[in-house]
Coordinates of C-alpha atoms and ligand atoms in Angstrom, one line a residue:
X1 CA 0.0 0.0 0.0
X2 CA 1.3 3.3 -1.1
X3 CA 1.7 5.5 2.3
X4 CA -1.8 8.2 2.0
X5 CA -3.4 6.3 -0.9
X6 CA -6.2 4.8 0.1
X7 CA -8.2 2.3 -2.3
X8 CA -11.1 2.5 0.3
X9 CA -11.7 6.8 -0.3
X10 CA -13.3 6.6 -4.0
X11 CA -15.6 4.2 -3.3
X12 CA -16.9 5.7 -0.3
X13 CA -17.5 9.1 -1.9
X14 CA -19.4 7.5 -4.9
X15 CA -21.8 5.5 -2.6
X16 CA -22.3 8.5 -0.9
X17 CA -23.5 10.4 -3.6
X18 CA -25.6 7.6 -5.6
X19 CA -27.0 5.3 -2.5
X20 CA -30.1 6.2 -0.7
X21 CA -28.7 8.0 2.4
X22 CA -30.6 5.5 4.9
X23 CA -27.5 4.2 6.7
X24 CA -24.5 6.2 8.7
X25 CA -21.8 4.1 7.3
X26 CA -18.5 3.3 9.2
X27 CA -15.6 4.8 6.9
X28 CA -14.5 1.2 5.6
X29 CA -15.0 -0.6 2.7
X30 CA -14.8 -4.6 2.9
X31 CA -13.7 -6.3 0.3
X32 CA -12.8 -9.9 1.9
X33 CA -13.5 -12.4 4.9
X34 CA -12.0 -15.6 6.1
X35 CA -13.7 -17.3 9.2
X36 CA -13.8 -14.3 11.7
X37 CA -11.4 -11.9 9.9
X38 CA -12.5 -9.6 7.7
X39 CA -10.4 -7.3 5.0
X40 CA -10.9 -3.8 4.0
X41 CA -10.3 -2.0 -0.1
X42 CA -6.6 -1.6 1.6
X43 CA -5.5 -4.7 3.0
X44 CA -5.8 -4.3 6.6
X45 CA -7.2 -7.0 8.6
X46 CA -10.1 -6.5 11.0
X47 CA -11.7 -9.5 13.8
X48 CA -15.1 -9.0 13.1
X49 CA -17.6 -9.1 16.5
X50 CA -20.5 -8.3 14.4
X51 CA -21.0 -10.9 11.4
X52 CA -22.8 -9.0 9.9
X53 CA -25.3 -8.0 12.4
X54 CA -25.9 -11.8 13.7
X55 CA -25.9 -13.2 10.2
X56 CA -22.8 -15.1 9.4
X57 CA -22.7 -17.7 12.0
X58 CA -20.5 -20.1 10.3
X59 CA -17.9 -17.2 9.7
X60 CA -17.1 -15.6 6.2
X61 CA -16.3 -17.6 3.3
X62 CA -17.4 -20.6 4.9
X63 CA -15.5 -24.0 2.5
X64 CA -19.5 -25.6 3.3
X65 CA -21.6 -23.1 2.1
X66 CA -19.4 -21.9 -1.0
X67 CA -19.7 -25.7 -2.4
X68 CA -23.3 -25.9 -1.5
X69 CA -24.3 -22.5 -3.3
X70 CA -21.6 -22.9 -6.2
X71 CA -22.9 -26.6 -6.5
X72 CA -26.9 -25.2 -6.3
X73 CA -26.2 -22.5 -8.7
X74 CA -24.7 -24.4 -11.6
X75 CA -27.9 -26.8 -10.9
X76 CA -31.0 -24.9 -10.6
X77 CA -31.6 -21.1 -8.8
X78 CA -34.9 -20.2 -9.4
X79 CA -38.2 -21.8 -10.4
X80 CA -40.7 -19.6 -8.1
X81 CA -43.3 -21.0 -5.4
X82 CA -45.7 -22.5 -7.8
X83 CA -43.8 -25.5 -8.3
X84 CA -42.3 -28.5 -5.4
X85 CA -38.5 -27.8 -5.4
X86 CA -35.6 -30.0 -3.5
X87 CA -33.3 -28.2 -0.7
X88 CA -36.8 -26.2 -0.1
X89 CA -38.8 -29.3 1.3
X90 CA -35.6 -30.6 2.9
X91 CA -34.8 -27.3 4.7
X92 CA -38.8 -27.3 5.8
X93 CA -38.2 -30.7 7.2
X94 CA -35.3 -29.8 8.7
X95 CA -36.8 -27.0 10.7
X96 CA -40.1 -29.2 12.0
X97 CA -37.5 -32.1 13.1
X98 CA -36.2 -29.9 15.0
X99 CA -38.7 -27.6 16.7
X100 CA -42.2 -27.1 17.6
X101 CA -43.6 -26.7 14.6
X102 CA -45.6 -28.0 12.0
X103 CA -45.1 -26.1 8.8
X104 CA -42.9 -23.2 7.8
X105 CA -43.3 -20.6 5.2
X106 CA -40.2 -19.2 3.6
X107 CA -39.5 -15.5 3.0
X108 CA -36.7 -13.5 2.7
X109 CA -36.0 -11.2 5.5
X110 CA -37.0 -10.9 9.5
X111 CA -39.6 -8.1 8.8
X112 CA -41.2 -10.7 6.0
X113 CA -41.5 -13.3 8.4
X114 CA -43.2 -11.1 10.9
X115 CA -45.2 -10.0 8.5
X116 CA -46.5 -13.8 7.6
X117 CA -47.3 -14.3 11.2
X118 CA -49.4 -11.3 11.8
X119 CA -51.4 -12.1 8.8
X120 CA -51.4 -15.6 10.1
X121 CA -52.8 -14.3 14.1
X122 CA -55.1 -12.4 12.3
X123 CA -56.5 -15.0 9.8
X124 CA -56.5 -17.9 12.2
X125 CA -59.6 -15.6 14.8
X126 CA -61.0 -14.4 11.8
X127 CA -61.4 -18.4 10.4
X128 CA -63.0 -18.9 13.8
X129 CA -65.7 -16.6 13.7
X130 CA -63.9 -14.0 15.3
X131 CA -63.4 -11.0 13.3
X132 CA -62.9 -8.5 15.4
X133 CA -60.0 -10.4 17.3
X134 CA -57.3 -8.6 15.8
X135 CA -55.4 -6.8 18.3
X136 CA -51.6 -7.8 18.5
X137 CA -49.7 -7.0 22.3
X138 CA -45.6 -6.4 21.7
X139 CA -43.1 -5.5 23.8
X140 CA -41.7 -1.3 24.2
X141 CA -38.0 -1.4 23.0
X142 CA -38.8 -4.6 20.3
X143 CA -37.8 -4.2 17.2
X144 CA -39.6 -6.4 14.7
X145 CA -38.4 -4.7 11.0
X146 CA -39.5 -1.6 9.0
X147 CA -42.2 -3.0 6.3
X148 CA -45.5 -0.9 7.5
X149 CA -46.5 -4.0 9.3
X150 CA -43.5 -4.7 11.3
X151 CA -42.8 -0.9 12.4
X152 CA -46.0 -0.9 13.9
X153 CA -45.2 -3.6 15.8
X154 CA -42.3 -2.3 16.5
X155 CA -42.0 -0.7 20.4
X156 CA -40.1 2.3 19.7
X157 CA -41.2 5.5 18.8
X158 CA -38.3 6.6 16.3
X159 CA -38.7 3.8 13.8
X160 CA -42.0 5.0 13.2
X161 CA -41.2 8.6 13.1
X162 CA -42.7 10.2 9.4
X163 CA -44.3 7.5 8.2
X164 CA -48.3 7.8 10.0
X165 CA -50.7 7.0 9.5
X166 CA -49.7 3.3 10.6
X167 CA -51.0 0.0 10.8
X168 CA -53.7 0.0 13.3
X169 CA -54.3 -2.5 16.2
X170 CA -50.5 -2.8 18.7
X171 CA -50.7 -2.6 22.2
X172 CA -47.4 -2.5 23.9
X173 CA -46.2 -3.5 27.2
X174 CA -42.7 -2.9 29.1
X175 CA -40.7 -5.7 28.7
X176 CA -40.5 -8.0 31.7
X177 CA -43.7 -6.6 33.1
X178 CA -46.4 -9.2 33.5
X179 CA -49.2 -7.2 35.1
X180 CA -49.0 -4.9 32.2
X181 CA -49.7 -7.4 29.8
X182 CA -52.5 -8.7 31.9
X183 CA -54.0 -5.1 32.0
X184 CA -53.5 -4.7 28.0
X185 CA -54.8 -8.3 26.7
X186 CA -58.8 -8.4 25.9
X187 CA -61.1 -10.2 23.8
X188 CA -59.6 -8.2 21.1
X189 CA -56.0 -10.2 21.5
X190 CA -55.1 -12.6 18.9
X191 CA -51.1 -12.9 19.7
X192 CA -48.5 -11.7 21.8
X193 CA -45.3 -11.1 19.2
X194 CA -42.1 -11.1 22.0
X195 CA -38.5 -11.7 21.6
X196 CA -37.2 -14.2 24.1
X197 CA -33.9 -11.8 24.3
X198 CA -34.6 -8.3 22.8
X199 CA -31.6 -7.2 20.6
X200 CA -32.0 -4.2 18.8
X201 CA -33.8 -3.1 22.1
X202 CA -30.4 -3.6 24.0
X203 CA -29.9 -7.3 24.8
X204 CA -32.7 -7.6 27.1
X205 CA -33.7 -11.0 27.8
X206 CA -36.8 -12.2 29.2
X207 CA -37.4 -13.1 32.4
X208 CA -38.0 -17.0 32.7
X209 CA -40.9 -16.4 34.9
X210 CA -42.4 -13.7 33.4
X211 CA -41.7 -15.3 29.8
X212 CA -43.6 -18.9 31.6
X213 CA -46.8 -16.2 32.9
X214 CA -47.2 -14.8 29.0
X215 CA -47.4 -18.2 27.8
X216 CA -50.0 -19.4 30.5
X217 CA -52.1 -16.3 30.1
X218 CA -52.1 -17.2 26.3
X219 CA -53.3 -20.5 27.5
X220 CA -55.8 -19.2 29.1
X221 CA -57.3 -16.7 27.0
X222 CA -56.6 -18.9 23.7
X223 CA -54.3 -16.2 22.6
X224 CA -51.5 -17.1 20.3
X225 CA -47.9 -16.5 21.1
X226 CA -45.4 -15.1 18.3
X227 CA -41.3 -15.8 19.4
X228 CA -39.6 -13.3 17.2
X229 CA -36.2 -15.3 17.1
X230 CA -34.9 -13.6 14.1
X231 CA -31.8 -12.8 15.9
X232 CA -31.4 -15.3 18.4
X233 CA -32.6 -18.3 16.6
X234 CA -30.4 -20.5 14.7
X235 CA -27.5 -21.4 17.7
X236 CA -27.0 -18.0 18.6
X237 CA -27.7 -18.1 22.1
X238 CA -25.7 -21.7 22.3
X239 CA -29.3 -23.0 22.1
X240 CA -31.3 -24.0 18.1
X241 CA -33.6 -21.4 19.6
X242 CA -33.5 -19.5 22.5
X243 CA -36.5 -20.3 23.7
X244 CA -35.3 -23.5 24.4
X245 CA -33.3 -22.2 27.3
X246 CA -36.6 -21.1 29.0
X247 CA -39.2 -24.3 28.2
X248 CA -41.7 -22.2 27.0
X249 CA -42.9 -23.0 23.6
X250 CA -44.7 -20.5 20.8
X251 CA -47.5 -21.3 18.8
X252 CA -45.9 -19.3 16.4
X253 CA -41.9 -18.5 15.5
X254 CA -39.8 -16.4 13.2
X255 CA -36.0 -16.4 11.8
X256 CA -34.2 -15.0 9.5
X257 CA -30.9 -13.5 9.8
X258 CA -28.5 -16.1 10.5
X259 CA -30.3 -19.1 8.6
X260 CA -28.8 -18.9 5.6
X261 CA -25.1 -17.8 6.8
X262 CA -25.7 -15.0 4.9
X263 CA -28.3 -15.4 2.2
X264 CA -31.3 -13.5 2.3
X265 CA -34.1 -15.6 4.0
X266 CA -36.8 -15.9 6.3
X267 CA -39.1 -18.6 7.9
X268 CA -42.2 -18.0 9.6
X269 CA -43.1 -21.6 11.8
X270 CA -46.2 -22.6 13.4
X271 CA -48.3 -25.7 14.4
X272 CA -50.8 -27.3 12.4
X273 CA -53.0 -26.0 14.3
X274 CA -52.5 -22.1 13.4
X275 CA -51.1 -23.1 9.8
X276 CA -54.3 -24.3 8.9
X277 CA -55.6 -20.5 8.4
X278 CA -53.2 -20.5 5.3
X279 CA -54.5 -21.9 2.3
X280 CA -53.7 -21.0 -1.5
X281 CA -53.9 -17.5 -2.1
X282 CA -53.7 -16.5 1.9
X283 CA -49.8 -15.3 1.3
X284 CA -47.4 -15.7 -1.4
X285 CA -43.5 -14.5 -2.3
X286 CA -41.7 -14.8 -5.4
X287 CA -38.5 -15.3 -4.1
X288 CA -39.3 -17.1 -0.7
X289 CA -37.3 -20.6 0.2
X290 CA -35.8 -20.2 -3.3
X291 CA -33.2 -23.6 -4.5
X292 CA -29.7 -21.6 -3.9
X293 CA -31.0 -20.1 -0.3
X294 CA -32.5 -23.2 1.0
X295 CA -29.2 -25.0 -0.4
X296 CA -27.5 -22.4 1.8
X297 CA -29.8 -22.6 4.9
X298 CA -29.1 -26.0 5.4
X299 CA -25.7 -26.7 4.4
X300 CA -26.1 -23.8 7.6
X301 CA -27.8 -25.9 9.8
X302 CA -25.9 -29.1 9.3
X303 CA -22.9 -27.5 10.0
X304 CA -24.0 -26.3 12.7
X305 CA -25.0 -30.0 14.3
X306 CA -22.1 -31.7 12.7
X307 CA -19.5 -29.4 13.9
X308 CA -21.1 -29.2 17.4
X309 CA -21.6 -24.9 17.2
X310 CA -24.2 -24.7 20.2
X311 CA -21.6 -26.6 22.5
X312 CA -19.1 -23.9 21.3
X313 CA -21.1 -21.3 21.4
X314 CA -22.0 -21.7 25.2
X315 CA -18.3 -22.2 25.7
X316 CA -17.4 -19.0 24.4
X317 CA -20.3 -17.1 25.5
X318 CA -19.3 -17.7 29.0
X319 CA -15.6 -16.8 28.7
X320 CA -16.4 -13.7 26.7
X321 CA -19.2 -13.0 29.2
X322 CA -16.6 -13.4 32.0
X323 CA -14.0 -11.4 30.1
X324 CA -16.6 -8.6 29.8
X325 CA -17.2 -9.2 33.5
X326 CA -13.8 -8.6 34.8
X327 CA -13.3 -5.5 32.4
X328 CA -16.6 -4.2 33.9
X329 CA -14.4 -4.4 38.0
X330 CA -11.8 -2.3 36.3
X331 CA -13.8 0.2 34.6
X332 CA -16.4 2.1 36.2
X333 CA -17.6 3.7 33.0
X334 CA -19.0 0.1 32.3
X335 CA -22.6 -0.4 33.8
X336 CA -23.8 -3.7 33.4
X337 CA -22.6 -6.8 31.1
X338 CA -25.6 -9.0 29.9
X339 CA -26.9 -11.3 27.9
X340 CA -27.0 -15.1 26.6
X341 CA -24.4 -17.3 24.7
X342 CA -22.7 -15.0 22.1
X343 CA -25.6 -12.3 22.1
X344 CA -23.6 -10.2 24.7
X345 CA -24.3 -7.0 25.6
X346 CA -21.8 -4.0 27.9
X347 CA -24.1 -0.7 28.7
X348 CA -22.0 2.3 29.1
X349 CA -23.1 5.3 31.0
X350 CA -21.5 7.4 28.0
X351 CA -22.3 7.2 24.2
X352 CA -20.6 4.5 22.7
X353 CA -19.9 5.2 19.3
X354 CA -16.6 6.9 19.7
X355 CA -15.7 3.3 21.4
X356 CA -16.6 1.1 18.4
X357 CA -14.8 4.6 15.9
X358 CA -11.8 3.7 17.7
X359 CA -12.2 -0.4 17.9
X360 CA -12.4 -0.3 13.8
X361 CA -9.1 2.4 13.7
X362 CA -7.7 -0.6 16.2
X363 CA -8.9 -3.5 13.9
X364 CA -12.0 -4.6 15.3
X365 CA -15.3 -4.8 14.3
X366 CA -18.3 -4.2 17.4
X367 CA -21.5 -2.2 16.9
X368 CA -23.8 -0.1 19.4
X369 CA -27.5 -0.2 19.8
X370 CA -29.6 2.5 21.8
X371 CA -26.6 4.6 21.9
X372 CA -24.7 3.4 24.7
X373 CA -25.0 -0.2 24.8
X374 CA -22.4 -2.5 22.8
X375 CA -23.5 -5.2 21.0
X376 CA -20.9 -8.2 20.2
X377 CA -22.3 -11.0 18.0
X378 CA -19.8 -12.9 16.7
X379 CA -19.3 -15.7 14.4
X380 CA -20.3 -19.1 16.2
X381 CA -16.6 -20.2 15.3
X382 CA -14.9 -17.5 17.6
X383 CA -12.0 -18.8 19.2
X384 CA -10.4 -17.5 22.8
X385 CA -7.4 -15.7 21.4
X386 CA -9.9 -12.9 19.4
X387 CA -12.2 -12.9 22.2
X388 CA -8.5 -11.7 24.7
X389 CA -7.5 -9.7 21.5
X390 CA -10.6 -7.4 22.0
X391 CA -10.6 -7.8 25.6
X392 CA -7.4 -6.0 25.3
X393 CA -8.3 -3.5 22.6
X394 CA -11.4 -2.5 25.2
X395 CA -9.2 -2.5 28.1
X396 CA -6.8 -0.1 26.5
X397 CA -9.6 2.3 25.0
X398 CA -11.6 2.0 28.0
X399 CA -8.5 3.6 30.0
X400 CA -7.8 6.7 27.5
X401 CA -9.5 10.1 29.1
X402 CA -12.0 10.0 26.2
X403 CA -13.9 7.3 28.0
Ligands
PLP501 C1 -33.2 -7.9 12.4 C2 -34.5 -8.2 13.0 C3 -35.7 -8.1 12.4 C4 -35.8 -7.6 10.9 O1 -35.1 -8.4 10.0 P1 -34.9 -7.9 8.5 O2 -34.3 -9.1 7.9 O3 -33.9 -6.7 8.7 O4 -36.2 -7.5 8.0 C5 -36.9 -8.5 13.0 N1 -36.8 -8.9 14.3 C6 -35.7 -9.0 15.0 C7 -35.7 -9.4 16.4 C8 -34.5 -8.6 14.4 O5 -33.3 -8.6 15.1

């Protein structure tokens, strides 16, 4: 690299004058990744803590999934939902083997699947002779995606700032707060749509108890109960799903994000018993469960078993969580240190974006949600060495006056 030549600098300035200006982009362009390294336009190496926002589980430029999609895409890509296609049915069997549920519709994004099981809540009371059962409870500080649907789901106020009028018919409750969903549910209810661990929201997770008392109150009122697991399905919490960790079970569940390592997808499950409200014509998706993303998906989920990810994920998750711990008795700007397997969250009682600015100068790839809370979701494959590696990169920032 030529010293103050930077291959990264034109590219930035053209996407910044032709993309939509939706995103606040770090100033680095990536051009390559191997397992849990990631390069930039210039050559410089980078751990990445993020994987692309929970996504790329198996690491980047994962041997598996290269030969599953290369191999998928030189046999068959697209053929569309009207006709019965091969990974598709194998990844839907996949997924009821190992859960809950029933049946799964395919999609191709969190938000889509979300949106599939609120037309599903909906559909199922109105099948029943129960029209005006419509009413969907959520949780304040969710975050369920930003189609007109999902934002209105959504329990915070600036993802739905510009756009009203919108949809019609949330409730929300705190999180964690039982009596308030008691107090909001009425013969109006048809679901409950919760995240087992809230991410976007700050890595909140449930309450075992509480998350036991929304599932008996559904019981009792024949209310249906929507796990958003988008992002802490699929081994990310060193469980298949994380509501596995708490033994309560949804009627209905979501994913998306890390299913297919990478590929756009999205999965909406339920029982037979709430699928039945979809029949031809209820929903549809070009796109949805298409060959080379199912080929992906379950090349994914395979890999996942075979190479024994949830074990490692737990491992890790508990040494980085401890890691976190001990920098949190050294460093008073550090508030709390939370979460489950590798969805960890550190609250600051400062902003933290200068913190991940000057992690990525350092090499290192973490993100903040709500402004002050760092978010580190790494690939499943994370070894000990980059978890100290960061652990030292914190430590030092973490004692510079700037913090
Ligand atoms: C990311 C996310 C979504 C939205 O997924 P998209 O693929 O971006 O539409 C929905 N719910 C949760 C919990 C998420 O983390």
């Amino acid at each position: 690299m030529t010293e103050g030549f930077s291959r990264s600098q034109p590219w930035m300035v053209v996407a910044d004058r032709v993309m939509a200006n939706t995103y606040k982009r770090q100033p680095v362009v990536f051009t390559k990744g191997q397992g849990c390294t990631l390069w930039d336009a210039d050559g410089k190496s980078y751990l990445d803590f993020l994987a692309g926002i929970a996504v790329c589980n198996l690491g980047h430029a994962h041997p598996g999934i290269a030969a599953a999609v290369s191999r998928q895409a030189e046999t068959l890509i697209h053929v569309s939902n009207l006709y019965y296609t091969t990974p598709q049915t194998e990844l839907a069997a996949w997924l009821v083997d190992h859960s809950f549920a029933d049946r799964v519709f395919f999609c191709n994004s969190g938000a889509e699947a979300n949106e599939a099981a609120i037309k599903l809540a909906r559909k199922y009371f109105k099948d029943r002779g129960e029209p005006d059962r419509y009413r969907i409870i959520s949780m304040l500080q969710s975050f369920h995606g930003r189609t007109f649907g999902t934002l209105s789901a959504t329990g915070q106020d600036k993802i739905k700032e510009g756009f009203s009028p919108i949809l019609e018919g949330f409730d929300f409750a705190p999180f964690n707060d039982i009596d308030a969903v008691r107090n909001l549910i009425s013969a109006k209810t048809c679901a409950i749509l919760m995240e087992p661990v809230q991410g976007e929201g700050g890595i909140r997770a449930a309450d075992p108890d509480y998350l036991r008392q929304v599932r008996e109150l559904c019981d009792e009122t024949g209310t249906l109960l929507i796990f958003d697991e988008v992002q802490t399905g699929i081994g990310r919490t060193g469980k298949l799903f994380a509501h596995e960790h708490f033994g309560v079970t949804p009627d209905i569940m979501t994913l998306a994000k890390a299913l297919a390592n990478g590929f756009p997808i999205g999965a909406m499950l339920s029982k037979e018993s709430v699928a039945a409200a979809f029949v031809p014509g209820s929903h549809a998706t070009t796109f949805g469960g298409t060959p080379i993303v199912t080929a992906a998906a379950l090349c994914t989920l395979k890999t996942i078993e075979s190479d024994n990810l949830l074990g490692h994920c737990r491992e890790m998750g508990e040494y980085f969580k401890s890691k976190l711990t001990d920098l949190q008795s050294r460093h008073s700007v550090i508030k709390d240190v939370r979460g489950i397997g590798l969805l960890l969250g550190m609250e600051l009682d400062t902003d933290g974006a200068p913190l991940v600015q000057a992690c990525l100068e350092q090499g290192f790839v973490i993100n903040c949600v709500q402004g002050n809370i760092l978010r580190f979701v790494p690939p499943l494959i994370i070894q000990k060495p980059e978890i100290d590696a960061l652990i030292a990169c914190l430590d030092q920032m973490l004692k510079q006056v700037i913090f």
